[in-house]
């Protein structure tokens, strides 16, 4: 039996950002006189590579749900949804948290409503009109694991 592995679409941005955060190590050949040594700092290496990406801050843990609307990021946190204020990227802060029946696997925010694929609990619908106090409006159970 041939096993198929499905690549989760939300993993692609994480993988790409991970690859982009690896410092460039390639240095063009430079004329150096015999016996001379040169030192290159990581900042010089990144600047030479033309990278404009800089890590300014982070919050710990694994993020599998991410949707950004304006200055708010909607991410999973354990068995719930955390709403983060990212208006100042150097100081992201948690605005609120809503406990859900299971672990969120994906989210999409449309206007003031978040639609969340909640693993074994199906679709969860959350009113996020007040990011400081999200409200679970309801859910729709599905017969299989809900990942997207």
PDB file of C-alpha atoms in Angstrom:
ATOM      1  CA  UNK A   1       0.000   0.000   0.000  1.00  0.00           C
ATOM      2  CA  UNK A   2       1.388   3.397  -0.988  1.00  0.00           C
ATOM      3  CA  UNK A   3       1.132   5.967   1.772  1.00  0.00           C
ATOM      4  CA  UNK A   4       0.534   9.547   0.753  1.00  0.00           C
ATOM      5  CA  UNK A   5       1.645  12.458   2.908  1.00  0.00           C
ATOM      6  CA  UNK A   6      -0.231  15.696   2.520  1.00  0.00           C
ATOM      7  CA  UNK A   7       1.787  18.899   2.872  1.00  0.00           C
ATOM      8  CA  UNK A   8      -0.279  21.314   4.932  1.00  0.00           C
ATOM      9  CA  UNK A   9      -0.553  24.669   3.084  1.00  0.00           C
ATOM     10  CA  UNK A  10      -0.021  26.698   6.271  1.00  0.00           C
ATOM     11  CA  UNK A  11       3.400  25.117   6.676  1.00  0.00           C
ATOM     12  CA  UNK A  12       4.722  26.679   3.460  1.00  0.00           C
ATOM     13  CA  UNK A  13       5.066  30.241   4.862  1.00  0.00           C
ATOM     14  CA  UNK A  14       6.741  28.872   8.001  1.00  0.00           C
ATOM     15  CA  UNK A  15       9.227  26.846   5.945  1.00  0.00           C
ATOM     16  CA  UNK A  16       9.943  29.789   3.652  1.00  0.00           C
ATOM     17  CA  UNK A  17      10.478  32.189   6.563  1.00  0.00           C
ATOM     18  CA  UNK A  18      12.740  29.632   8.218  1.00  0.00           C
ATOM     19  CA  UNK A  19      14.845  29.352   5.086  1.00  0.00           C
ATOM     20  CA  UNK A  20      15.004  33.128   4.690  1.00  0.00           C
ATOM     21  CA  UNK A  21      16.163  33.531   8.290  1.00  0.00           C
ATOM     22  CA  UNK A  22      19.268  31.406   7.712  1.00  0.00           C
ATOM     23  CA  UNK A  23      22.213  33.785   7.369  1.00  0.00           C
ATOM     24  CA  UNK A  24      23.759  33.816   3.927  1.00  0.00           C
ATOM     25  CA  UNK A  25      27.220  32.262   3.949  1.00  0.00           C
ATOM     26  CA  UNK A  26      28.283  32.828   0.354  1.00  0.00           C
ATOM     27  CA  UNK A  27      30.895  35.521  -0.082  1.00  0.00           C
ATOM     28  CA  UNK A  28      32.096  36.627  -3.494  1.00  0.00           C
ATOM     29  CA  UNK A  29      35.789  36.040  -4.069  1.00  0.00           C
ATOM     30  CA  UNK A  30      37.886  39.007  -3.017  1.00  0.00           C
ATOM     31  CA  UNK A  31      41.447  39.774  -3.852  1.00  0.00           C
ATOM     32  CA  UNK A  32      43.459  39.169  -0.689  1.00  0.00           C
ATOM     33  CA  UNK A  33      47.189  39.409  -0.532  1.00  0.00           C
ATOM     34  CA  UNK A  34      48.969  36.187   0.460  1.00  0.00           C
ATOM     35  CA  UNK A  35      49.151  35.722   4.229  1.00  0.00           C
ATOM     36  CA  UNK A  36      46.456  38.355   4.964  1.00  0.00           C
ATOM     37  CA  UNK A  37      43.279  37.444   6.846  1.00  0.00           C
ATOM     38  CA  UNK A  38      39.879  39.082   6.796  1.00  0.00           C
ATOM     39  CA  UNK A  39      36.964  38.773   9.193  1.00  0.00           C
ATOM     40  CA  UNK A  40      33.359  39.033   8.047  1.00  0.00           C
ATOM     41  CA  UNK A  41      30.578  39.572  10.591  1.00  0.00           C
ATOM     42  CA  UNK A  42      27.137  37.975  10.174  1.00  0.00           C
ATOM     43  CA  UNK A  43      25.639  41.462   9.670  1.00  0.00           C
ATOM     44  CA  UNK A  44      28.064  42.102   6.805  1.00  0.00           C
ATOM     45  CA  UNK A  45      27.227  38.725   5.301  1.00  0.00           C
ATOM     46  CA  UNK A  46      23.482  39.427   5.381  1.00  0.00           C
ATOM     47  CA  UNK A  47      23.970  42.965   4.058  1.00  0.00           C
ATOM     48  CA  UNK A  48      26.110  41.601   1.223  1.00  0.00           C
ATOM     49  CA  UNK A  49      23.357  39.166   0.330  1.00  0.00           C
ATOM     50  CA  UNK A  50      20.854  42.047   0.103  1.00  0.00           C
ATOM     51  CA  UNK A  51      18.458  40.630   2.716  1.00  0.00           C
ATOM     52  CA  UNK A  52      15.909  43.071   4.069  1.00  0.00           C
ATOM     53  CA  UNK A  53      14.350  40.637   6.559  1.00  0.00           C
ATOM     54  CA  UNK A  54      15.127  41.204  10.215  1.00  0.00           C
ATOM     55  CA  UNK A  55      13.759  39.378  13.260  1.00  0.00           C
ATOM     56  CA  UNK A  56      12.538  42.032  15.681  1.00  0.00           C
ATOM     57  CA  UNK A  57      10.615  39.904  18.184  1.00  0.00           C
ATOM     58  CA  UNK A  58       8.854  36.580  18.634  1.00  0.00           C
ATOM     59  CA  UNK A  59       6.449  34.719  20.891  1.00  0.00           C
ATOM     60  CA  UNK A  60       7.285  31.157  21.896  1.00  0.00           C
ATOM     61  CA  UNK A  61       5.570  27.956  20.871  1.00  0.00           C
ATOM     62  CA  UNK A  62       4.457  26.297  17.660  1.00  0.00           C
ATOM     63  CA  UNK A  63       2.065  28.296  15.506  1.00  0.00           C
ATOM     64  CA  UNK A  64      -0.129  26.237  13.198  1.00  0.00           C
ATOM     65  CA  UNK A  65      -2.916  28.758  12.682  1.00  0.00           C
ATOM     66  CA  UNK A  66      -2.200  32.186  11.365  1.00  0.00           C
ATOM     67  CA  UNK A  67      -4.400  34.786   9.811  1.00  0.00           C
ATOM     68  CA  UNK A  68      -3.619  38.458   9.871  1.00  0.00           C
ATOM     69  CA  UNK A  69      -6.223  41.189   9.542  1.00  0.00           C
ATOM     70  CA  UNK A  70      -4.853  44.701   9.869  1.00  0.00           C
ATOM     71  CA  UNK A  71      -2.821  44.901  13.066  1.00  0.00           C
ATOM     72  CA  UNK A  72      -4.238  41.684  14.546  1.00  0.00           C
ATOM     73  CA  UNK A  73      -2.864  38.156  14.208  1.00  0.00           C
ATOM     74  CA  UNK A  74      -5.063  35.130  14.958  1.00  0.00           C
ATOM     75  CA  UNK A  75      -3.013  32.131  16.109  1.00  0.00           C
ATOM     76  CA  UNK A  76      -3.524  28.848  17.909  1.00  0.00           C
ATOM     77  CA  UNK A  77      -2.458  28.553  21.504  1.00  0.00           C
ATOM     78  CA  UNK A  78      -3.026  25.084  22.923  1.00  0.00           C
ATOM     79  CA  UNK A  79      -6.751  24.303  22.638  1.00  0.00           C
ATOM     80  CA  UNK A  80      -7.735  27.845  21.837  1.00  0.00           C
ATOM     81  CA  UNK A  81      -7.472  30.942  19.717  1.00  0.00           C
ATOM     82  CA  UNK A  82      -5.196  33.803  20.739  1.00  0.00           C
ATOM     83  CA  UNK A  83      -5.604  37.248  19.227  1.00  0.00           C
ATOM     84  CA  UNK A  84      -2.332  39.169  19.111  1.00  0.00           C
ATOM     85  CA  UNK A  85      -1.846  42.887  18.578  1.00  0.00           C
ATOM     86  CA  UNK A  86       1.033  43.221  16.117  1.00  0.00           C
ATOM     87  CA  UNK A  87       0.739  46.977  15.485  1.00  0.00           C
ATOM     88  CA  UNK A  88       4.241  47.328  16.974  1.00  0.00           C
ATOM     89  CA  UNK A  89       6.239  44.377  15.576  1.00  0.00           C
ATOM     90  CA  UNK A  90       8.941  44.928  18.204  1.00  0.00           C
ATOM     91  CA  UNK A  91       6.379  44.409  20.986  1.00  0.00           C
ATOM     92  CA  UNK A  92       3.582  41.988  19.935  1.00  0.00           C
ATOM     93  CA  UNK A  93       1.076  41.475  22.718  1.00  0.00           C
ATOM     94  CA  UNK A  94      -1.798  39.103  23.406  1.00  0.00           C
ATOM     95  CA  UNK A  95      -5.163  40.896  23.327  1.00  0.00           C
ATOM     96  CA  UNK A  96      -7.309  37.892  24.212  1.00  0.00           C
ATOM     97  CA  UNK A  97      -7.705  34.130  24.327  1.00  0.00           C
ATOM     98  CA  UNK A  98     -10.731  31.931  23.651  1.00  0.00           C
ATOM     99  CA  UNK A  99     -10.844  28.277  24.717  1.00  0.00           C
ATOM    100  CA  UNK A 100     -12.068  25.979  21.933  1.00  0.00           C
ATOM    101  CA  UNK A 101     -13.178  22.315  22.061  1.00  0.00           C
ATOM    102  CA  UNK A 102      -9.972  21.033  20.406  1.00  0.00           C
ATOM    103  CA  UNK A 103      -6.716  22.277  18.874  1.00  0.00           C
ATOM    104  CA  UNK A 104      -7.216  24.711  15.985  1.00  0.00           C
ATOM    105  CA  UNK A 105      -5.551  23.596  12.763  1.00  0.00           C
ATOM    106  CA  UNK A 106      -6.473  26.498  10.459  1.00  0.00           C
ATOM    107  CA  UNK A 107      -8.303  29.807  10.580  1.00  0.00           C
ATOM    108  CA  UNK A 108      -9.764  32.360   8.227  1.00  0.00           C
ATOM    109  CA  UNK A 109     -11.065  35.717   9.386  1.00  0.00           C
ATOM    110  CA  UNK A 110     -13.712  37.398   7.242  1.00  0.00           C
ATOM    111  CA  UNK A 111     -14.811  40.759   8.571  1.00  0.00           C
ATOM    112  CA  UNK A 112     -15.752  40.256  12.213  1.00  0.00           C
ATOM    113  CA  UNK A 113     -16.057  36.453  12.046  1.00  0.00           C
ATOM    114  CA  UNK A 114     -13.333  33.825  12.392  1.00  0.00           C
ATOM    115  CA  UNK A 115     -13.904  30.388  10.871  1.00  0.00           C
ATOM    116  CA  UNK A 116     -11.711  27.822  12.575  1.00  0.00           C
ATOM    117  CA  UNK A 117     -10.934  24.227  11.577  1.00  0.00           C
ATOM    118  CA  UNK A 118     -10.803  22.728  15.077  1.00  0.00           C
ATOM    119  CA  UNK A 119      -9.203  19.300  14.440  1.00  0.00           C
ATOM    120  CA  UNK A 120     -11.675  16.735  15.870  1.00  0.00           C
ATOM    121  CA  UNK A 121     -14.358  19.289  16.816  1.00  0.00           C
ATOM    122  CA  UNK A 122     -15.118  20.380  13.229  1.00  0.00           C
ATOM    123  CA  UNK A 123     -15.817  23.974  12.233  1.00  0.00           C
ATOM    124  CA  UNK A 124     -15.957  26.585  15.001  1.00  0.00           C
ATOM    125  CA  UNK A 125     -17.356  30.062  14.308  1.00  0.00           C
ATOM    126  CA  UNK A 126     -16.145  32.950  16.463  1.00  0.00           C
ATOM    127  CA  UNK A 127     -17.293  36.572  16.649  1.00  0.00           C
ATOM    128  CA  UNK A 128     -14.091  38.656  16.739  1.00  0.00           C
ATOM    129  CA  UNK A 129     -15.756  42.078  16.400  1.00  0.00           C
ATOM    130  CA  UNK A 130     -14.279  42.907  19.815  1.00  0.00           C
ATOM    131  CA  UNK A 131     -10.706  41.524  19.712  1.00  0.00           C
ATOM    132  CA  UNK A 132     -10.475  41.918  23.494  1.00  0.00           C
ATOM    133  CA  UNK A 133     -13.404  39.553  24.022  1.00  0.00           C
ATOM    134  CA  UNK A 134     -14.031  36.998  21.229  1.00  0.00           C
ATOM    135  CA  UNK A 135     -17.252  34.987  21.481  1.00  0.00           C
ATOM    136  CA  UNK A 136     -17.824  31.427  20.275  1.00  0.00           C
ATOM    137  CA  UNK A 137     -21.002  31.652  18.173  1.00  0.00           C
ATOM    138  CA  UNK A 138     -21.299  27.958  17.410  1.00  0.00           C
ATOM    139  CA  UNK A 139     -19.825  24.970  15.721  1.00  0.00           C
ATOM    140  CA  UNK A 140     -20.519  22.354  13.128  1.00  0.00           C
ATOM    141  CA  UNK A 141     -19.211  18.853  13.843  1.00  0.00           C
ATOM    142  CA  UNK A 142     -17.635  17.029  10.930  1.00  0.00           C
ATOM    143  CA  UNK A 143     -17.179  13.250  10.575  1.00  0.00           C
ATOM    144  CA  UNK A 144     -13.406  13.425  10.099  1.00  0.00           C
ATOM    145  CA  UNK A 145     -10.411  15.395  11.333  1.00  0.00           C
ATOM    146  CA  UNK A 146     -10.706  19.002  10.213  1.00  0.00           C
ATOM    147  CA  UNK A 147      -7.385  20.495   9.163  1.00  0.00           C
ATOM    148  CA  UNK A 148      -8.304  23.175   6.666  1.00  0.00           C
TER     149      UNK A 148
END
